[in-house]
Coordinates of C-alpha atoms in Angstrom, one line a residue:
Chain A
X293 CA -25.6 44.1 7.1
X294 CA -28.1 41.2 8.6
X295 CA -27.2 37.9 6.8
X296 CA -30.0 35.1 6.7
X297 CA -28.1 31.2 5.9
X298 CA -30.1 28.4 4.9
X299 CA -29.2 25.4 3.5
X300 CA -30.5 21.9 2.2
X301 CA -28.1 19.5 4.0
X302 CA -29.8 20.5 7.3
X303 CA -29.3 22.7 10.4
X304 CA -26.1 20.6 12.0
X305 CA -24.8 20.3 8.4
X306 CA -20.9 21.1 8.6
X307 CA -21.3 23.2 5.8
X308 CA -23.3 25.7 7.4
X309 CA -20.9 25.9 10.4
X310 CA -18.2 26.8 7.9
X311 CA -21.3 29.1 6.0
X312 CA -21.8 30.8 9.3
X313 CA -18.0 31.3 10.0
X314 CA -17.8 33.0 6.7
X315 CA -20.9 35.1 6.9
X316 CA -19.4 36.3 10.5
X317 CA -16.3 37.7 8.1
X318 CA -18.8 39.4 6.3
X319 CA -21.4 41.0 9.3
X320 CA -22.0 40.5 13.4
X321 CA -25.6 40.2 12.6
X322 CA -26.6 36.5 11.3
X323 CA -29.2 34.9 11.6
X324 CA -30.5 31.0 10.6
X325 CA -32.9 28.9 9.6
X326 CA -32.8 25.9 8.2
X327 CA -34.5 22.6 7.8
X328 CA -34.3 20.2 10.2
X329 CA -33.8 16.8 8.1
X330 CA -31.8 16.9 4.9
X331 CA -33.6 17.9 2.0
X332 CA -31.3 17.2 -0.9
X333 CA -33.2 17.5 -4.3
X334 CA -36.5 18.8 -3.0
X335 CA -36.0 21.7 -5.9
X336 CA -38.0 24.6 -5.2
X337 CA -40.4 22.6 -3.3
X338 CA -42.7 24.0 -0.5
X339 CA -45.0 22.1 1.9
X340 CA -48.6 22.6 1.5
X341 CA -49.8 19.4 2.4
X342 CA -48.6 19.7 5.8
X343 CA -48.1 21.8 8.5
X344 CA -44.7 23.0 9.6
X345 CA -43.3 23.0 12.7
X346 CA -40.3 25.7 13.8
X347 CA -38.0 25.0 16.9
X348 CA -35.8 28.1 18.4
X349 CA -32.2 26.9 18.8
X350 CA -30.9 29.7 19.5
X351 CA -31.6 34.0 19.4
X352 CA -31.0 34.2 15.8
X353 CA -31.3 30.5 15.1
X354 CA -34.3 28.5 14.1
X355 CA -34.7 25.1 12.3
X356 CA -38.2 24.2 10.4
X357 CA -39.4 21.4 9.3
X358 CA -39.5 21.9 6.0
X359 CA -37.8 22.6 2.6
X360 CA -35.4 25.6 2.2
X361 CA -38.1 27.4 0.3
X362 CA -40.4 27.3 3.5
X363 CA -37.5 28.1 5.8
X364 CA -36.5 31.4 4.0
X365 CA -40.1 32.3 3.6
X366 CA -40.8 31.5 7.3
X367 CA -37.8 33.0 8.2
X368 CA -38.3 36.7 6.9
X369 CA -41.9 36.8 6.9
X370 CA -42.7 35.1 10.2
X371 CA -39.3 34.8 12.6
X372 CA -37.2 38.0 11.6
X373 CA -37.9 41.6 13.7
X374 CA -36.4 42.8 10.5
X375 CA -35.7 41.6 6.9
X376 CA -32.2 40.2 6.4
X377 CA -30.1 42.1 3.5
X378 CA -28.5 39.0 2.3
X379 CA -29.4 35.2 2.1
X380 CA -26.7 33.1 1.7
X381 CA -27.7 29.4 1.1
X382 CA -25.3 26.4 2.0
X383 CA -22.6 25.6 2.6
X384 CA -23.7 22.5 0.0
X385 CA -21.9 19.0 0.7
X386 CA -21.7 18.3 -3.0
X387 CA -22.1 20.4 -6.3
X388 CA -24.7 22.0 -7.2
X389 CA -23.6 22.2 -10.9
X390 CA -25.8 22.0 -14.7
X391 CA -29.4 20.8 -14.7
X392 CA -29.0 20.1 -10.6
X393 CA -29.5 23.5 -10.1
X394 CA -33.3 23.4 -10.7
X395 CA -33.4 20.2 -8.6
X396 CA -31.3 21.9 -5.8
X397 CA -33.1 22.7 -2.4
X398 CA -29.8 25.1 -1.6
X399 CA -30.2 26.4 -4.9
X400 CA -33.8 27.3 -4.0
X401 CA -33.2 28.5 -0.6
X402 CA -31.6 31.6 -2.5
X403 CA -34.2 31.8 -4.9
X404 CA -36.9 32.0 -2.5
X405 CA -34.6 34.9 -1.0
X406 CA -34.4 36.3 -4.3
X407 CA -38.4 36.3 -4.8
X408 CA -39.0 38.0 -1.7
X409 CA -36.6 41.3 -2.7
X410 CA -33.3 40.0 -1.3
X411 CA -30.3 39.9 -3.0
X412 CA -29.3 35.6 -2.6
X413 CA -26.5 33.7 -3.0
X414 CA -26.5 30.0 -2.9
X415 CA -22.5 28.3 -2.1
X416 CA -21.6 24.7 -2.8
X417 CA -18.7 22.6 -2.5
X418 CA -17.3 19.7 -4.9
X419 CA -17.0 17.2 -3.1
X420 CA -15.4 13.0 -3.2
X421 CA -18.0 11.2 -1.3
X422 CA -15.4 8.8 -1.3
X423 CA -13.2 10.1 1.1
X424 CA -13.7 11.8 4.6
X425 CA -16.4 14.8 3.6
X426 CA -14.7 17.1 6.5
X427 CA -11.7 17.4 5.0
X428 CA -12.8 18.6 1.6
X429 CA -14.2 22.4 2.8
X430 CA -10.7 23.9 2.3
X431 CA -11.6 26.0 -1.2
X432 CA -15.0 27.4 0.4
X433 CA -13.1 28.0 3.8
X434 CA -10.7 30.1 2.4
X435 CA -12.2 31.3 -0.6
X436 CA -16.0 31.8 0.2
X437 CA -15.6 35.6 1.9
X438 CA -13.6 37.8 -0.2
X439 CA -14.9 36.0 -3.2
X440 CA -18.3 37.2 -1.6
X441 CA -17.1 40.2 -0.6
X442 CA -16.2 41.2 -4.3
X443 CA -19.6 39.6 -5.6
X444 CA -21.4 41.7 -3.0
X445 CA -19.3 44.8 -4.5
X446 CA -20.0 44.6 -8.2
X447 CA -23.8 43.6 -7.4
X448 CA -26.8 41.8 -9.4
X449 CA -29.9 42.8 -10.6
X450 CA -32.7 42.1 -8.4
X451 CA -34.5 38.9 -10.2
X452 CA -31.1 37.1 -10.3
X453 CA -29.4 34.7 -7.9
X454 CA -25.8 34.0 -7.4
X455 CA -24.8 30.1 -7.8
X456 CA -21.4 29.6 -6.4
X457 CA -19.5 26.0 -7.2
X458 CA -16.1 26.1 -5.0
X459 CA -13.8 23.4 -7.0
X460 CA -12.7 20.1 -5.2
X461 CA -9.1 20.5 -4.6
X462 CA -7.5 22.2 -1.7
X463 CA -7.5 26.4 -1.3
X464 CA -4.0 27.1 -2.7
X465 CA -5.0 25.1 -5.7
X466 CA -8.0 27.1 -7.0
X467 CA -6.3 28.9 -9.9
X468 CA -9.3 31.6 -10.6
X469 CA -12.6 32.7 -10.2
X470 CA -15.0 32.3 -13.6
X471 CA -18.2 34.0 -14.6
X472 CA -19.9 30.9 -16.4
X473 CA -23.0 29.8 -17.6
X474 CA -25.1 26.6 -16.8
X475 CA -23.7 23.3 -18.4
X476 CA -25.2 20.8 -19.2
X477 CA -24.7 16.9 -18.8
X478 CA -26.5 13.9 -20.7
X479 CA -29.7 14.1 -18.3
X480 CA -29.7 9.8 -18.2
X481 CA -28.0 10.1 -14.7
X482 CA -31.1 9.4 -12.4
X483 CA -32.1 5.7 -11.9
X484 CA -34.1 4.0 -9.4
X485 CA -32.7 0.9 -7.4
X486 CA -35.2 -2.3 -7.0
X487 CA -34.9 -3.9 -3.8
X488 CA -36.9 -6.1 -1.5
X489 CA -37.9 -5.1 2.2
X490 CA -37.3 -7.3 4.8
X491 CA -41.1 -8.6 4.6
X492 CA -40.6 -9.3 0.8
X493 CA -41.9 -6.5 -0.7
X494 CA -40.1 -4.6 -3.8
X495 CA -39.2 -1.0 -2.9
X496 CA -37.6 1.5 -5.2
X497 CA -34.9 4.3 -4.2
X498 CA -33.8 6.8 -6.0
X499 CA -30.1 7.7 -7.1
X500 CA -27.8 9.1 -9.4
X501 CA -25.8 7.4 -11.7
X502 CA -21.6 8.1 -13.0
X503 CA -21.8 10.1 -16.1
X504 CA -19.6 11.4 -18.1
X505 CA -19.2 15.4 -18.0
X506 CA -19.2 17.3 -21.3
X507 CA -16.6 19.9 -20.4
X508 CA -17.5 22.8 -22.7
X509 CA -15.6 26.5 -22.3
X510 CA -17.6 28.5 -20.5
X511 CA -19.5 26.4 -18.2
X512 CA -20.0 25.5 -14.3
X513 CA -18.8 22.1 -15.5
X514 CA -15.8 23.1 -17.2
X515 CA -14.5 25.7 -14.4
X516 CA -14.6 23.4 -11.2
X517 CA -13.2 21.0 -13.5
X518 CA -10.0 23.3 -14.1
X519 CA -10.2 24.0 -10.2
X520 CA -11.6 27.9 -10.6
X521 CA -14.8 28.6 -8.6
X522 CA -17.5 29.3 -10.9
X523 CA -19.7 31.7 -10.1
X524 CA -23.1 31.8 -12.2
X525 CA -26.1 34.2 -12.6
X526 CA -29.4 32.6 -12.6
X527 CA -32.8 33.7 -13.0
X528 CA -36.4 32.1 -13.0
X529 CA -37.5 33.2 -16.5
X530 CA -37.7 29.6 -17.8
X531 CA -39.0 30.9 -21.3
X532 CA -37.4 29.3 -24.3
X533 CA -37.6 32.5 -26.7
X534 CA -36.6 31.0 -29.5
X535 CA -39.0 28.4 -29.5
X536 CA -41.8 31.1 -28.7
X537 CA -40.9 33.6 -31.7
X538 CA -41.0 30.3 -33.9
X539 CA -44.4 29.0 -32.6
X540 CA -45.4 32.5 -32.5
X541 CA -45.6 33.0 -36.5
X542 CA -46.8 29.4 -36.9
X543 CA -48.8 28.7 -34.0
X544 CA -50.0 31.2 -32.4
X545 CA -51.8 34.5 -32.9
X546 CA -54.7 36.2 -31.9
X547 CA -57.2 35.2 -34.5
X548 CA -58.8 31.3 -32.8
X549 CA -57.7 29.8 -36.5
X550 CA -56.6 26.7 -34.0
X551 CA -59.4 26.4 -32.4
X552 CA -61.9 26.5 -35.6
X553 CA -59.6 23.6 -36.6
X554 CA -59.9 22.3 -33.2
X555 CA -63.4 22.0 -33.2
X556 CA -64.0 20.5 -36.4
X557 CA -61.4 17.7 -35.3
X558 CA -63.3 17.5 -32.3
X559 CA -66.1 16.8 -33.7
X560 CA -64.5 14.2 -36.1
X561 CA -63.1 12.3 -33.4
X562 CA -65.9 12.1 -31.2
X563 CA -68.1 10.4 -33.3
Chain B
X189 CA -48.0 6.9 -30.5
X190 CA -46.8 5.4 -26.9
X191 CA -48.2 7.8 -24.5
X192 CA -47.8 8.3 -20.6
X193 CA -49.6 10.3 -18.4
X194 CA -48.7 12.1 -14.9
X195 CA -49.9 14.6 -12.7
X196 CA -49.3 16.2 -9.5
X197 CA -52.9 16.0 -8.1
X198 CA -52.5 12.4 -7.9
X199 CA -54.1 9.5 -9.7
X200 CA -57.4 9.7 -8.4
X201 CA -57.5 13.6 -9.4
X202 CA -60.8 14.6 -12.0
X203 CA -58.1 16.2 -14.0
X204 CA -56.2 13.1 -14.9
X205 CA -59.2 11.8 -15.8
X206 CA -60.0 14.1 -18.2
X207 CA -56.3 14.5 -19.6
X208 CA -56.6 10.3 -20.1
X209 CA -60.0 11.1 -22.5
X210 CA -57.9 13.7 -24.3
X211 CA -55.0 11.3 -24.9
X212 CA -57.1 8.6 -26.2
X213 CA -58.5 10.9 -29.1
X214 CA -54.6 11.0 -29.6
X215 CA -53.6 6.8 -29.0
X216 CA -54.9 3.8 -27.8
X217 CA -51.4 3.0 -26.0
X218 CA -52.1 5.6 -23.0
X219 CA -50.4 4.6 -19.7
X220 CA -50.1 6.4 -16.5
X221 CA -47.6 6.3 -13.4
X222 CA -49.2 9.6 -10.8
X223 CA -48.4 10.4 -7.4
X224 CA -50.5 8.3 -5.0
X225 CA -50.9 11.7 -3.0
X226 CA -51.4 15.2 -4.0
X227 CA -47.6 16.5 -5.0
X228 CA -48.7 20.3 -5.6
X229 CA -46.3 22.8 -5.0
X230 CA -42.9 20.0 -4.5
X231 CA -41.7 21.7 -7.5
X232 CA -38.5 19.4 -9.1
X233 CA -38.3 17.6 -5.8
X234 CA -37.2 13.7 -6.1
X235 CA -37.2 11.3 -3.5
X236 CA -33.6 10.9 -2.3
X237 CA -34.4 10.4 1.2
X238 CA -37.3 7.4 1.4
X239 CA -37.6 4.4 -0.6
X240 CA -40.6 4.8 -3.2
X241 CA -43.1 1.9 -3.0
X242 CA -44.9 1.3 -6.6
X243 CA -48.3 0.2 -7.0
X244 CA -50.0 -1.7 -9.7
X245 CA -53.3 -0.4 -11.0
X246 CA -54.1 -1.4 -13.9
X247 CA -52.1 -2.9 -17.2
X248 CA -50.8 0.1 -17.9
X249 CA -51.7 2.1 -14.6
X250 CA -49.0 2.9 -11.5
X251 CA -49.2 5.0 -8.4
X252 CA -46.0 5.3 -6.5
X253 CA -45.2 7.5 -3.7
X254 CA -43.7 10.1 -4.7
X255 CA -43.1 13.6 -6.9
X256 CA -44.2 13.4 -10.2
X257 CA -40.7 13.5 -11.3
X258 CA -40.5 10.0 -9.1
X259 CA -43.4 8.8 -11.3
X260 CA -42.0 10.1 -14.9
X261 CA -38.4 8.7 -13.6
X262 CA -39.5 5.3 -12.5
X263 CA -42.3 4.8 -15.6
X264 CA -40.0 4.8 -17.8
X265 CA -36.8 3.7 -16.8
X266 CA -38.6 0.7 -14.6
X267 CA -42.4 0.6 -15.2
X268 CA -42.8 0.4 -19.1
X269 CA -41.6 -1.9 -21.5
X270 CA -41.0 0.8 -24.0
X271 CA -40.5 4.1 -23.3
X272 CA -43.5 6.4 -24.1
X273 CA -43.0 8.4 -27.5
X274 CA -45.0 11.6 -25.3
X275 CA -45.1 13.1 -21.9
X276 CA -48.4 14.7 -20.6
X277 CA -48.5 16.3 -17.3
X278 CA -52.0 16.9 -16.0
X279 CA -54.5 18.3 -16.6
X280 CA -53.8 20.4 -13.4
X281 CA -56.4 21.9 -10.8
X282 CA -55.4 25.2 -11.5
X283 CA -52.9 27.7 -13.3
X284 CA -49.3 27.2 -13.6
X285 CA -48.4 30.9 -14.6
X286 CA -45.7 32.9 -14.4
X287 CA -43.1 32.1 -11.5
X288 CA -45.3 29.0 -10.4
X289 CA -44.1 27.2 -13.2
X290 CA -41.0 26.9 -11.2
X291 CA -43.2 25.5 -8.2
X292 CA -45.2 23.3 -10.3
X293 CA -45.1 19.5 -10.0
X294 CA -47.0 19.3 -12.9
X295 CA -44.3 21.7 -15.1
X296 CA -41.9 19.1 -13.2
X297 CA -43.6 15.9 -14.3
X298 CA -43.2 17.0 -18.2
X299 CA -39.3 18.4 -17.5
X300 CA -38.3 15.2 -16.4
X301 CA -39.8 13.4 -19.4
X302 CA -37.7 15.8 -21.4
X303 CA -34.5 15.7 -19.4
X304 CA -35.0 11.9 -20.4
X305 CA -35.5 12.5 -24.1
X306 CA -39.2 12.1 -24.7
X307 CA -41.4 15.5 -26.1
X308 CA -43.3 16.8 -22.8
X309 CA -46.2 19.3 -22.2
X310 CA -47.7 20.1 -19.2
X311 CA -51.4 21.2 -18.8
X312 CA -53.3 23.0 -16.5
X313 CA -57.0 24.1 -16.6
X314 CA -57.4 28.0 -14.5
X315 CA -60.2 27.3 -11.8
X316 CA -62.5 29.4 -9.5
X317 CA -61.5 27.6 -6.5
X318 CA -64.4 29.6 -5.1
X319 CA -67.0 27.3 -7.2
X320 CA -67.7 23.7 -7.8
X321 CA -64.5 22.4 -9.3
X322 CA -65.7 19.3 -11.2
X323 CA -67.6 22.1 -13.4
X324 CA -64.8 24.1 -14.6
X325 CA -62.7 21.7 -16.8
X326 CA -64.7 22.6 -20.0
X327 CA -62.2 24.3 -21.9
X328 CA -59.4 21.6 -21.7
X329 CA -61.9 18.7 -22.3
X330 CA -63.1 20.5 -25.6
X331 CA -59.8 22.3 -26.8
X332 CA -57.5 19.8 -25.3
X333 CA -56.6 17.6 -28.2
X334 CA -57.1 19.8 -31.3
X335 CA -54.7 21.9 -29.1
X336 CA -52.2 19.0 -28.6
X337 CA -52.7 18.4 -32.0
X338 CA -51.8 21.2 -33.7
X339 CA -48.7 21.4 -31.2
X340 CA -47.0 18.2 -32.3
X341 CA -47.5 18.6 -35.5
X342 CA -45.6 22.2 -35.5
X343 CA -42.9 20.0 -33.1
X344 CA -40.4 22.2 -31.1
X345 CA -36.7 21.7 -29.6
X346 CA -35.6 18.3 -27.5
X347 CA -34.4 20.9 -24.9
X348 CA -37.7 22.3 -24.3
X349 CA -41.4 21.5 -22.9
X350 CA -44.3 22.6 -23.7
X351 CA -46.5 24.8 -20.4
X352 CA -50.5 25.0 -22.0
X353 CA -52.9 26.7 -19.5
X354 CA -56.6 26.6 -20.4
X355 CA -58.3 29.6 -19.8
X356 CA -61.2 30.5 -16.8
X357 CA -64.3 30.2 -19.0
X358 CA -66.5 27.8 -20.8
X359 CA -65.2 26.1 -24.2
X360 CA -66.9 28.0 -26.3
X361 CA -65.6 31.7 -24.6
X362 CA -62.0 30.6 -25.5
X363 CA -61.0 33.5 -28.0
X364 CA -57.5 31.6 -29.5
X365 CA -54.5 30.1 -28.4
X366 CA -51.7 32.3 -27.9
X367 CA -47.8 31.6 -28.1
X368 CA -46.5 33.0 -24.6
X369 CA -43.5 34.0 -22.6
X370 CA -43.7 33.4 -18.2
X371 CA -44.8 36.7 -16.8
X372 CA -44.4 37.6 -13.6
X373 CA -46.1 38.6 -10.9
X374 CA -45.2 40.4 -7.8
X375 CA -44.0 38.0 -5.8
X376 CA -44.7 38.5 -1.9
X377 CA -47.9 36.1 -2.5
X378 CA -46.7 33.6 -0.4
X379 CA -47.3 33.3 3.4
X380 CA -47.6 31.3 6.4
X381 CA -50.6 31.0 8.6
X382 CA -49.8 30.4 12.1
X383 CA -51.7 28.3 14.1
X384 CA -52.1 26.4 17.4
X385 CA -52.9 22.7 17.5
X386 CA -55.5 21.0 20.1
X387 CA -52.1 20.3 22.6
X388 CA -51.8 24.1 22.3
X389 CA -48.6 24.1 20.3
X390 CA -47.9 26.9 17.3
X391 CA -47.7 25.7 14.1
X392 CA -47.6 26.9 10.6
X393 CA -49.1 26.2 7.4
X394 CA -48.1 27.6 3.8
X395 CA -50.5 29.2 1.5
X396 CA -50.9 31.8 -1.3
X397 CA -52.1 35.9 -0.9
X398 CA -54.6 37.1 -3.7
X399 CA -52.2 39.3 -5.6
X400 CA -52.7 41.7 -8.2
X401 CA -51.6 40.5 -11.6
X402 CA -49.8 42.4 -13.5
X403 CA -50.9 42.1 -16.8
X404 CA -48.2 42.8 -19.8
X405 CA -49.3 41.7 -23.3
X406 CA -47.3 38.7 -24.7
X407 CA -47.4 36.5 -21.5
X408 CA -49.2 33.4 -20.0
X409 CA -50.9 35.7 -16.9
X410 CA -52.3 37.9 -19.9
X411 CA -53.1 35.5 -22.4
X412 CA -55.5 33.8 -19.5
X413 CA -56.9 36.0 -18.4
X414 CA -58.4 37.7 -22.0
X415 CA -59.9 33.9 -22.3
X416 CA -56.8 32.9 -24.9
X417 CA -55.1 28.9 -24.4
X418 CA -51.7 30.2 -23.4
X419 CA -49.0 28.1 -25.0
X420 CA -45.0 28.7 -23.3
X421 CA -42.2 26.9 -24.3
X422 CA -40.0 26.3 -21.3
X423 CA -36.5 25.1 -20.8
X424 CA -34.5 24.5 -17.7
X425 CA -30.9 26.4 -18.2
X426 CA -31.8 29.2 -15.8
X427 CA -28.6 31.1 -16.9
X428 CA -29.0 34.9 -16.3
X429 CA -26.8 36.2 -19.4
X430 CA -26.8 39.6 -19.7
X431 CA -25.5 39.4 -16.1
X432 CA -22.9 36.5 -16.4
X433 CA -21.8 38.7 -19.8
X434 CA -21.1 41.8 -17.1
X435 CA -19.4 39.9 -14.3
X436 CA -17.7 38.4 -16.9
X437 CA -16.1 41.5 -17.5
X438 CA -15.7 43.1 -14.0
X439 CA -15.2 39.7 -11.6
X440 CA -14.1 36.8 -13.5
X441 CA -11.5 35.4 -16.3
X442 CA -9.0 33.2 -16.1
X443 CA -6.3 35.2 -14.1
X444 CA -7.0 34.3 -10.2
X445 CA -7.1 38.3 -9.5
X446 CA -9.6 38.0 -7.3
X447 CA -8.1 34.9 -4.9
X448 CA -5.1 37.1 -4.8
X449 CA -7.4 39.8 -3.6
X450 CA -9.4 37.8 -1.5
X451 CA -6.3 36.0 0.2
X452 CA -5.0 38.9 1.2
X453 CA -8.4 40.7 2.6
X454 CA -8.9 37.0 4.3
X455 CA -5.6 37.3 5.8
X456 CA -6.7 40.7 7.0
X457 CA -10.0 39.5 8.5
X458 CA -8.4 36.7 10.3
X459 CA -6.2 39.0 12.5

C-alpha cells in the first residue's frame, strides 16, 4: 500500500512526524508533501494567483508552497511515479471539529485526495494550547494505526472522506471509538483584533474567540468531549434538500413564471 | 433593508459593479467590504497568518486584504455600524457549479454572512472566457433583482445560503429559474502547468482541464447549461450519513472494542 501524508501545520510539523510514524505501521512505502509555511484555515483553498514552487527533501519527500489542496494535487499528478492508495492528512495540532471542518486546510488535504479517486483520511488531535503542545500526541500515538487499520477494513464509499478527532487526554484514557456526525457550535467565534503597527497605522488580525460547546449525542463535539475519538464521514454535496424540495414547489419549475414577473418588476423599477 | 456586498474578484471587479446596481433596485443602504485582490479559488480560507490592513473607500465602501470571508468577518463585526439585514456575494466572473462551490470564495463570502446570522446568496454569472467578458453579464443585470426578489420573499432556513448562477446567454434566452441540487462533475479537472522562470528554475502554476459535464436533470451544471437561472440552497454540515449510519454499526459505539483491538495489534506492530 503507498501512503501520501499531507498536512496544514507544515512539513516540520510534529504532527506529521508522529503521522509518518503511524503510516510506517501501516506500509514501507510513504511518501510526502506538504506545504511549506503553516496554512491553518486556508479551507479548500488553491493558489491560482501565483505560482508554486516544490523543493525535494528527501526521495519520497517534497514540500510546496502552497495549500494542502495544491500539495495533494501536485503531489499525485506531478511528483508521484505512481498514484498513492491512501492520503492521510495531518497529524493536526488542534481539532478539526463542527463548522471548522470546511475551514480546515487538513481537512481539505483529504478532500482533494478524495476528488482525485483516493480513498482520504484527514487525523487531528485536541489539543491545550496552554500547555507544552509535544506532550499532548499520546491518543493519536497510540491510537491512530489500528484505529486506521480497522477504518481501512470496513471501507467508505468513494465520494466520502474520513475526519478523525483523537480526544485530548492521554491514550489509556480514550474510552471508545464513535461514528458521529458534524456538530455544530454558535458560529460567533471568529473576531478580528485592532491594533496599531509600529508606524501608527491600524491593522486587523484575525482570531477565534472562547465559546461555549453545545454538546449534543451524537456529535464530533460531544465524543472528544467524553474522551472517545470520533470518527466522521464527510462528503462535498453541500445541498440542503430540504430547502430545495420546498423552493422546488414554490419557486422553481420549468415554466419562466419568475421571470415574466421579473421583467415586469424590472421594468417598474427602472423607470 | 441594510445591505452589504462582497466578492471574490475584488472591489474593482465589473461584476461587483453590476451586483451594486442590482442591490440598489433592492435598498438605498448598500455597502461593500471586497477583497483588494482577486481571491478566486481560496475557498473558506481566513487570514490566520498575516495581519489584514482595511482600507476606506467610500462612506460605506472597504477593501481589505484578504478572503472574502476576511471582508464579510471584518464588515460586520468591525466595519459597520449595524449589521447588514443581507449578504450578497458577487456577481462572480464565472460559474460556481457543482464541486466548485466548495472552492468558491464567492460561495465563501455568503457562508460566512450566514455562519454569522444574516440571510446570504451568492451569485455568479457563466462566461465564455473565450470572448469579451464585459459583454456577457446580461442575464444577471436583467434577471438579477426580480430573481433576488422573488427569493426573499419565499425566505429559506438560517442554516442555509442561497448559490444563484445566471445562465451563458443573453437576458432574453433565459428559459426559467430552476430550484437545483450541486451536481458533480468528474473531477480530475484540475492540473498544474510546469514551467521554468527567466533564472531557469521549474515552477508550477494551477489551472482547470476542459471536462465533460455530465449532465443529470435536477442540478446546477444542467439547469445552466439548458439557459435556466439555477437556484441551490447550500449548507455547510458536510456529514456523509448514510455512511456514518453503517460505521455506526460495524466500527463505533460506545464500548472501546476497537482500542482493545487496536492496543493489542499496536502492541503487536511495535515488536
Amino acid at each position: 500500500m503507498r501512503i501520501l501524508l499531507t498536512n496544514d501545520d507544515g512539513v516540520e510539523a510534529y504532527g506529521l512526524e508522529i503521522l509518518h510514524n503511524i503510516a510506517r505501521q501501516l506500509s514501507d512505502d510513504v511518501w510526502v508533501c506538504a506545504p511549506v509555511i503553516e496554512q491553518s484555515g486556508k479551507g479548500r483553498g488553491i493558489t491560482l494567483h501565483d505560482p508554486l514552487r516544490v523543493k525535494r527533501l528527501g526521495e519520497k519527500r517534497f514540500a510546496v508552497s502552497g495549500t494542502p489542496t495544491d500539495c495533494v494535487q501536485i503531489a499525485i499528478n506531478d511528483l508521484m511515479p505512481q498514484p498513492p492508495d491512501l492520503v492521510l492528512s495531518g497529524i493536526n495540532r488542534g481539532f478539526n471539529l463542527a463548522q471548522d471542518v470546511t475551514l480546515s486546510g487538513t481537512v481539505a488535504g483529504a478532500l482533494q485526495g478524495m476528488t482525485l479517486g483516493i480513498p482520504s483520511i484527514a487525523l487531528s488531535q485536541c489539543l491545550d494550547f496552554d500547555i507544552d503542545l509535544m506532550t499532548q500526541w499520546n491518543a493519536a500515538e497510540v491510537h491512530g494505526a489500528p484505529v486506521l487499520s480497522a477504518i481501512l477494513e470496513k471501507g467508505w464509499p468513494a465520494d466520502v472522506v474520513i475526519n478523525i478527532n483523537f480526544p485530548d487526554c492521554p491514550a489509556d484514557e480514550v474510552t471508545g471509538v464513535e461514528v458521529t456526525r458534524q456538530g455544530f457550535r454558535d458560529a460567533h467565534e471568529m473576531h478580528a483584533v485592532k491594533r496599531r503597527d509600529p508606524r501608527g497605522r491600524d491593522y486587523y488580525w484575525m482570531n477565534f474567540h472562547a465559546f461555549d460547546q453545545t454538546m449534543i449525542d451524537g456529535t464530533d463535539l460531544n465524543a472528544v468531549a467524553h474522551k472517545r475519538i470520533s470518527v466522521t464521514p464527510l462528503h462535498l454535496d453541500l445541498t440542503h434538500y430540504e430547502t430545495m424540495h420546498r423552493l422546488k414547489k414554490t419557486l422553481g419549475g420549468t415554466v419562466p413564471k419568475q421571470i415574466n414577473i421579473a421583467d415586469d418588476e424590472k421594468a417598474g423599477a427602472a423607470e
